[in-house]
Amino acid sequence: MSTVTPTAPSSPRRPADLDDLRRRVAGTLHTPDDPTWDSVRSPWVVNIDQRPLAVLEVRDAADVQAAVRWAVDHDVQVTAQPGGHGAGDALDGVLLLRTRALGSIEVDLQRQTVRLGAGVKAGELLAALDGTGLTFLAGSNPDVSVVGLTIGGGMSWFGRAYGLAAHSIVAAELVDGLGRARTVSREDNPDLFWAIRGGGGDFGIITQLELRLHPAPAVYGGRLFWPLEQMGEVLRVFRAVTESAPPELTLWYHSYRFPPLPHVPEAMRGQAFASVAMAYLGEAEEAEHWLAPLREVPGLLHDLVGAVPLAELARIGGEPTDPTPNLDTSTLLERLDDDTVDRLVAAVGAESGSPLAVFQIRHLGAAFTTGSASEGAAGHIDAPYQLFALGVPAVPALVEPIRAGLDRVELAVAPVSSGTTAPNFLGAGGDVDRCWPADVRARLRAIKADADPLGTIRSNRPVLHTH
Ligand SMILES: Cc1cc2nc3c(=O)[nH]c(=O)nc-3n(C[C@H](O)[C@H](O)[C@H](O)COP(=O)(O)OP(=O)(O)OC[C@H]3O[C@@H](n4cnc5c(N)ncnc54)[C@H](O)[C@@H]3O)c2cc1C
């Protein structure tokens, strides 16, 4: 995998004067001599050793603007990282903004929209929408920020019904690379509007986002678990159901190897499973019709399927919310044929000895295929499945075995892999050219050059700086 090489501005006009920054902002500025430094600089993906110049916990949108203007004056790069789920590299010399204080949520039920601050987490927005009959296009984890998830494309449980989340962006307020506050919508700054709809965080620091909401009067879902020995059969039935699934139904296949640790529920601790997770936009009876062939697969051990209040959507995926080390890989799959299933069973099945904690295949299709690149950088996804695999290098000795395990997965799917992936799933240090087609990349670069001519804004997917 090639390495992303961020460019820092070449020769600082003045040394970065952090006292000057402290005077300009109301938020809390942390520097390497703070006792709390190691916790504030660390991202959610804890094995990425970030060494920024300083960390600013902004108090409000004015702080964001003051920080970017300071960064321009001092030839420093600046990045927003609410929590660090998508941390990309070491951020040497970069001013890191923590945006959690931008926590406003204003739901407009009549217009079916929400305006939210850049610090709002997915779980917080889902809780605010619970009972309204409307949802935003949430993914699997409640702890990611809504802004980070959405501007990187946003692959939601509800994407088969409503498309990539980025296409639900209605408007944004952002501070561009010269420190100018810009309103962004289809009418105002349409180029920036197009770029943040799937092009990531390279074009400015967003302070507010407005999203279109979508109907979700009832959600039914959860997970079914079998012994990992059943992987081949479960995967084949999963594929058969996905081939005729309606847009309201989303299925993700998983192989899990849970560690023998206390935070894992006792019934699963230290064990390995094949599993299917499901989200259905509708009532139990219709959903169960689609689940019936899966329920017939012998050996079902655990059944966690039922009605899901929106506030508890994260229960479906059951993912960790505490900071975690991880190494991962992902790619879109053009098909899932029998040979691929057999190779995957050999790579991560019960007899494989694989050290990977999670292996996942998401079913895409339906509305994922409908977005247009003229509407936003996210475009659409033709591939019917996405593969994602992850190891947890809890100790350094696990790094090499996990890398080898990821290589085995990549090899297993090589004949059916598109070679591309969604920006949100590109692993740290991955090649950003894999995220967008060449024409989209060219337009993103032109918009970046206009909105941020000095290269002050630094995202985890820098559109200008590839291998
Ligand atoms: C456990 C887990 C589950 C996930 N599940 C899904 C899923 O189901 N679907 C999906 O699509 N993705 C998923 N992701 C990927 C996730 O959506 C991306 O990593 C996303 O970028 C995380 O956003 P964040 O703000 O939480 O992370 P951060 O690392 O804090 O931010 C990521 C990047 O977003 C940009 N950014 C954040 N805030 C701003 C801002 N205010 N202005 C400008 N740029 C900004 C920056 O470039 C930043 O580097 C998952 C990730 C994890 C770790």
CSV table of N, CA, C and O and ligand atoms in Angstrom, one decimal, residues 43-45 79-88 98-99 102 118-119 138-141 143-157 200-207 252 319-320 326 362 422-425 457-461, ligand 1:
chain,number,residue,atom,x,y,z
A,43,PRO,N,-5.9,9.7,19.1
A,43,PRO,CA,-7.2,9.4,18.4
A,43,PRO,C,-7.9,8.2,18.9
A,43,PRO,O,-7.3,7.4,19.7
A,44,TRP,N,-9.1,8.0,18.4
A,44,TRP,CA,-9.9,6.8,18.8
A,44,TRP,C,-9.1,5.5,18.4
A,44,TRP,O,-9.1,4.5,19.1
A,45,VAL,N,-8.5,5.6,17.2
A,45,VAL,CA,-7.7,4.5,16.7
A,45,VAL,C,-6.3,4.6,17.4
A,45,VAL,O,-5.4,5.2,16.9
A,79,THR,N,-6.4,20.8,11.3
A,79,THR,CA,-7.3,19.8,11.0
A,79,THR,C,-8.4,19.7,12.0
A,79,THR,O,-8.1,20.1,13.2
A,80,ALA,N,-9.6,19.2,11.7
A,80,ALA,CA,-10.6,19.0,12.6
A,80,ALA,C,-10.7,17.5,12.9
A,80,ALA,O,-10.7,16.7,12.0
A,81,GLN,N,-10.7,17.1,14.2
A,81,GLN,CA,-10.8,15.7,14.5
A,81,GLN,C,-11.7,15.6,15.7
A,81,GLN,O,-11.2,15.6,16.8
A,82,PRO,N,-13.0,15.4,15.5
A,82,PRO,CA,-13.8,15.3,16.7
A,82,PRO,C,-13.4,14.2,17.7
A,82,PRO,O,-13.3,14.4,18.9
A,83,GLY,N,-13.2,13.1,17.1
A,83,GLY,CA,-12.8,11.9,18.0
A,83,GLY,C,-11.7,11.1,17.5
A,83,GLY,O,-11.0,10.4,18.3
A,84,GLY,N,-11.4,11.1,16.2
A,84,GLY,CA,-10.3,10.3,15.7
A,84,GLY,C,-10.6,8.9,15.3
A,84,GLY,O,-9.8,8.0,15.2
A,85,HIS,N,-11.9,8.6,14.9
A,85,HIS,CA,-12.2,7.3,14.3
A,85,HIS,C,-11.6,7.1,13.0
A,85,HIS,O,-11.4,6.0,12.5
A,86,GLY,N,-11.3,8.2,12.3
A,86,GLY,CA,-10.7,8.1,10.9
A,86,GLY,C,-9.3,8.6,10.9
A,86,GLY,O,-8.8,9.0,9.8
A,87,ALA,N,-8.6,8.6,12.0
A,87,ALA,CA,-7.2,9.1,12.1
A,87,ALA,C,-6.4,8.5,11.0
A,87,ALA,O,-6.4,7.3,10.7
A,88,GLY,N,-5.6,9.4,10.3
A,88,GLY,CA,-4.9,8.9,9.1
A,88,GLY,C,-3.4,8.8,9.3
A,88,GLY,O,-2.7,8.0,8.7
A,98,ARG,N,-10.4,20.0,18.3
A,98,ARG,CA,-11.4,19.1,18.8
A,98,ARG,C,-12.7,19.9,18.8
A,98,ARG,O,-12.8,21.0,19.4
A,99,THR,N,-13.7,19.4,18.1
A,99,THR,CA,-14.9,20.2,17.9
A,99,THR,C,-16.1,19.7,18.7
A,99,THR,O,-17.3,20.2,18.5
A,102,LEU,N,-19.2,21.9,19.7
A,102,LEU,CA,-20.2,22.4,18.7
A,102,LEU,C,-21.3,21.3,18.7
A,102,LEU,O,-21.4,20.5,17.8
A,118,ALA,N,-20.7,20.6,14.5
A,118,ALA,CA,-19.7,19.7,14.0
A,118,ALA,C,-19.2,18.7,15.0
A,118,ALA,O,-18.5,17.7,14.7
A,119,GLY,N,-19.6,18.9,16.3
A,119,GLY,CA,-19.2,18.0,17.3
A,119,GLY,C,-20.1,16.9,17.7
A,119,GLY,O,-19.9,16.0,18.5
A,138,ALA,N,-27.4,6.9,9.4
A,138,ALA,CA,-26.4,6.5,10.4
A,138,ALA,C,-25.7,5.2,9.9
A,138,ALA,O,-26.4,4.3,9.3
A,139,GLY,N,-24.5,5.1,10.3
A,139,GLY,CA,-23.7,3.8,10.1
A,139,GLY,C,-23.8,3.0,11.3
A,139,GLY,O,-24.8,3.1,12.1
A,140,SER,N,-22.8,2.1,11.5
A,140,SER,CA,-22.9,1.1,12.5
A,140,SER,C,-22.5,1.6,13.9
A,140,SER,O,-22.9,1.0,14.9
A,141,ASN,N,-21.7,2.7,14.0
A,141,ASN,CA,-21.1,3.0,15.3
A,141,ASN,C,-21.7,4.4,15.8
A,141,ASN,O,-21.7,5.4,15.1
A,143,ASP,N,-20.5,6.3,18.0
A,143,ASP,CA,-19.5,7.2,18.5
A,143,ASP,C,-18.8,8.1,17.5
A,143,ASP,O,-18.1,9.1,17.8
A,144,VAL,N,-19.0,7.8,16.2
A,144,VAL,CA,-18.4,8.6,15.1
A,144,VAL,C,-19.1,9.9,15.0
A,144,VAL,O,-20.3,10.0,15.4
A,145,SER,N,-18.5,11.0,14.5
A,145,SER,CA,-19.2,12.3,14.4
A,145,SER,C,-20.1,12.2,13.1
A,145,SER,O,-19.7,11.6,12.1
A,146,VAL,N,-21.2,12.9,13.2
A,146,VAL,CA,-22.1,12.9,12.0
A,146,VAL,C,-21.4,13.6,10.8
A,146,VAL,O,-21.5,13.1,9.7
A,147,VAL,N,-20.6,14.7,11.1
A,147,VAL,CA,-20.0,15.4,10.0
A,147,VAL,C,-18.9,14.5,9.4
A,147,VAL,O,-18.9,14.3,8.2
A,148,GLY,N,-18.1,13.8,10.2
A,148,GLY,CA,-17.0,13.0,9.6
A,148,GLY,C,-17.6,11.8,8.8
A,148,GLY,O,-17.2,11.5,7.7
A,149,LEU,N,-18.6,11.2,9.3
A,149,LEU,CA,-19.3,10.1,8.7
A,149,LEU,C,-19.9,10.6,7.3
A,149,LEU,O,-19.7,9.9,6.3
A,150,THR,N,-20.5,11.7,7.3
A,150,THR,CA,-21.3,12.1,6.2
A,150,THR,C,-20.5,12.7,5.0
A,150,THR,O,-20.7,12.3,3.9
A,151,ILE,N,-19.5,13.5,5.4
A,151,ILE,CA,-18.7,14.1,4.3
A,151,ILE,C,-17.7,13.0,3.6
A,151,ILE,O,-17.3,13.2,2.5
A,152,GLY,N,-17.5,11.9,4.3
A,152,GLY,CA,-16.7,10.8,3.7
A,152,GLY,C,-17.6,9.9,2.9
A,152,GLY,O,-17.2,8.8,2.6
A,153,GLY,N,-18.8,10.2,2.6
A,153,GLY,CA,-19.7,9.4,1.8
A,153,GLY,C,-20.8,8.9,2.7
A,153,GLY,O,-22.0,9.2,2.4
A,154,GLY,N,-20.5,8.2,3.7
A,154,GLY,CA,-21.5,7.7,4.7
A,154,GLY,C,-22.3,6.5,4.2
A,154,GLY,O,-23.3,6.6,3.5
A,155,MET,N,-21.8,5.3,4.6
A,155,MET,CA,-22.5,4.1,4.3
A,155,MET,C,-23.4,3.7,5.5
A,155,MET,O,-22.9,3.3,6.5
A,156,SER,N,-24.7,3.8,5.3
A,156,SER,CA,-25.6,3.7,6.4
A,156,SER,C,-26.4,2.4,6.3
A,156,SER,O,-26.5,1.8,5.2
A,157,TRP,N,-26.9,1.9,7.4
A,157,TRP,CA,-27.9,0.8,7.5
A,157,TRP,C,-29.0,1.1,6.5
A,157,TRP,O,-29.7,0.2,6.0
A,200,GLY,N,-14.8,14.6,1.6
A,200,GLY,CA,-14.1,14.6,2.8
A,200,GLY,C,-13.8,16.0,3.4
A,200,GLY,O,-14.5,17.0,3.0
A,201,GLY,N,-12.9,16.2,4.3
A,201,GLY,CA,-12.7,17.4,5.1
A,201,GLY,C,-11.6,18.3,4.6
A,201,GLY,O,-11.0,19.0,5.4
A,202,ASP,N,-11.2,18.2,3.3
A,202,ASP,CA,-10.0,18.9,2.9
A,202,ASP,C,-10.3,20.4,2.4
A,202,ASP,O,-9.4,21.1,2.0
A,203,PHE,N,-11.5,20.8,2.5
A,203,PHE,CA,-11.9,22.1,1.9
A,203,PHE,C,-12.2,23.2,2.8
A,203,PHE,O,-12.5,24.3,2.4
A,204,GLY,N,-12.2,22.9,4.1
A,204,GLY,CA,-12.5,23.9,5.1
A,204,GLY,C,-12.9,23.2,6.4
A,204,GLY,O,-13.2,21.9,6.4
A,205,ILE,N,-13.0,23.9,7.5
A,205,ILE,CA,-13.5,23.3,8.7
A,205,ILE,C,-14.9,23.6,8.9
A,205,ILE,O,-15.3,24.8,8.9
A,206,ILE,N,-15.8,22.6,8.9
A,206,ILE,CA,-17.2,22.7,8.9
A,206,ILE,C,-17.6,23.0,10.4
A,206,ILE,O,-17.1,22.3,11.3
A,207,THR,N,-18.4,24.0,10.6
A,207,THR,CA,-18.9,24.3,11.9
A,207,THR,C,-20.3,23.8,12.1
A,207,THR,O,-20.7,23.4,13.2
A,252,TRP,N,-25.6,-7.6,6.6
A,252,TRP,CA,-24.2,-7.6,6.6
A,252,TRP,C,-23.7,-8.9,7.2
A,252,TRP,O,-24.2,-9.3,8.3
A,319,GLU,N,-20.9,-2.7,18.1
A,319,GLU,CA,-19.4,-2.4,18.0
A,319,GLU,C,-18.9,-1.7,19.2
A,319,GLU,O,-19.7,-1.1,20.0
A,320,PRO,N,-17.6,-1.8,19.4
A,320,PRO,CA,-17.0,-1.1,20.6
A,320,PRO,C,-17.1,0.4,20.4
A,320,PRO,O,-17.1,0.9,19.3
A,326,ASN,N,-6.5,-0.6,15.9
A,326,ASN,CA,-6.9,-1.5,14.8
A,326,ASN,C,-6.0,-1.4,13.6
A,326,ASN,O,-5.5,-0.3,13.3
A,362,ARG,N,-20.6,-6.2,3.6
A,362,ARG,CA,-21.9,-5.4,3.6
A,362,ARG,C,-22.6,-5.5,2.3
A,362,ARG,O,-21.9,-5.4,1.2
A,422,ALA,N,-14.6,3.0,-0.4
A,422,ALA,CA,-15.2,4.3,0.0
A,422,ALA,C,-14.2,5.1,0.9
A,422,ALA,O,-13.5,4.4,1.7
A,423,PRO,N,-14.2,6.4,0.8
A,423,PRO,CA,-13.2,7.2,1.7
A,423,PRO,C,-13.3,6.8,3.2
A,423,PRO,O,-12.3,6.7,3.8
A,424,ASN,N,-14.5,6.6,3.7
A,424,ASN,CA,-14.6,6.3,5.1
A,424,ASN,C,-14.0,5.0,5.5
A,424,ASN,O,-13.8,4.7,6.7
A,425,PHE,N,-13.7,4.1,4.5
A,425,PHE,CA,-13.1,2.8,4.8
A,425,PHE,C,-11.7,2.6,4.4
A,425,PHE,O,-11.1,1.6,4.5
A,457,ILE,N,-5.7,23.7,5.3
A,457,ILE,CA,-6.6,22.7,5.8
A,457,ILE,C,-6.1,21.3,5.5
A,457,ILE,O,-5.7,21.0,4.3
A,458,ARG,N,-6.0,20.5,6.5
A,458,ARG,CA,-5.4,19.2,6.4
A,458,ARG,C,-6.5,18.1,6.8
A,458,ARG,O,-6.9,18.1,7.9
A,459,SER,N,-6.9,17.3,5.8
A,459,SER,CA,-7.8,16.2,6.2
A,459,SER,C,-7.1,14.9,6.3
A,459,SER,O,-5.9,14.8,6.0
A,460,ASN,N,-7.9,13.9,6.7
A,460,ASN,CA,-7.3,12.6,6.8
A,460,ASN,C,-7.2,11.9,5.4
A,460,ASN,O,-6.6,10.8,5.2
A,461,ARG,N,-7.8,12.5,4.4
A,461,ARG,CA,-7.8,12.0,3.0
A,461,ARG,C,-7.3,13.2,2.1
A,461,ARG,O,-8.2,13.8,1.4
B,1,LIG,C1,-16.0,1.4,14.6
B,1,LIG,C2,-16.2,2.2,13.3
B,1,LIG,C3,-17.4,2.0,12.6
B,1,LIG,C4,-17.6,2.7,11.4
B,1,LIG,N1,-18.7,2.5,10.7
B,1,LIG,C5,-19.0,3.2,9.6
B,1,LIG,C6,-20.2,3.0,8.8
B,1,LIG,O1,-21.0,2.2,9.2
B,1,LIG,N2,-20.4,3.7,7.7
B,1,LIG,C7,-19.4,4.7,7.3
B,1,LIG,O2,-19.6,5.3,6.3
B,1,LIG,N3,-18.3,4.9,8.0
B,1,LIG,C8,-18.1,4.1,9.1
B,1,LIG,N4,-16.9,4.3,9.8
B,1,LIG,C9,-15.9,5.3,9.2
B,1,LIG,C10,-16.1,6.7,9.8
B,1,LIG,O3,-17.4,7.2,9.4
B,1,LIG,C11,-15.0,7.6,9.3
B,1,LIG,O4,-13.8,7.1,9.9
B,1,LIG,C12,-15.3,9.0,9.7
B,1,LIG,O5,-14.3,9.8,9.1
B,1,LIG,C13,-15.2,9.2,11.2
B,1,LIG,O6,-15.5,10.6,11.5
B,1,LIG,P1,-15.1,11.2,12.9
B,1,LIG,O7,-15.3,12.6,12.8
B,1,LIG,O8,-15.8,10.4,14.0
B,1,LIG,O9,-13.5,10.8,13.0
B,1,LIG,P2,-12.3,11.8,13.0
B,1,LIG,O10,-11.1,10.9,12.8
B,1,LIG,O11,-12.4,12.7,14.2
B,1,LIG,O12,-12.5,12.7,11.7
B,1,LIG,C14,-12.3,12.1,10.4
B,1,LIG,C15,-12.0,13.2,9.4
B,1,LIG,O13,-13.2,13.8,9.1
B,1,LIG,C16,-12.9,15.2,8.8
B,1,LIG,N5,-13.7,16.1,9.7
B,1,LIG,C17,-14.2,15.8,10.9
B,1,LIG,N6,-14.8,16.9,11.4
B,1,LIG,C18,-14.7,17.8,10.4
B,1,LIG,C19,-15.1,19.2,10.4
B,1,LIG,N7,-15.8,19.8,11.3
B,1,LIG,N8,-14.7,19.9,9.3
B,1,LIG,C20,-14.0,19.4,8.3
B,1,LIG,N9,-13.6,18.1,8.3
B,1,LIG,C21,-13.9,17.3,9.4
B,1,LIG,C22,-11.4,15.4,9.0
B,1,LIG,O14,-10.8,15.3,7.7
B,1,LIG,C23,-11.0,14.2,9.9
B,1,LIG,O15,-9.7,13.8,9.6
B,1,LIG,C24,-16.6,3.6,11.0
B,1,LIG,C25,-15.5,3.9,11.7
B,1,LIG,C26,-15.2,3.2,12.9
B,1,LIG,C27,-14.0,3.4,13.6
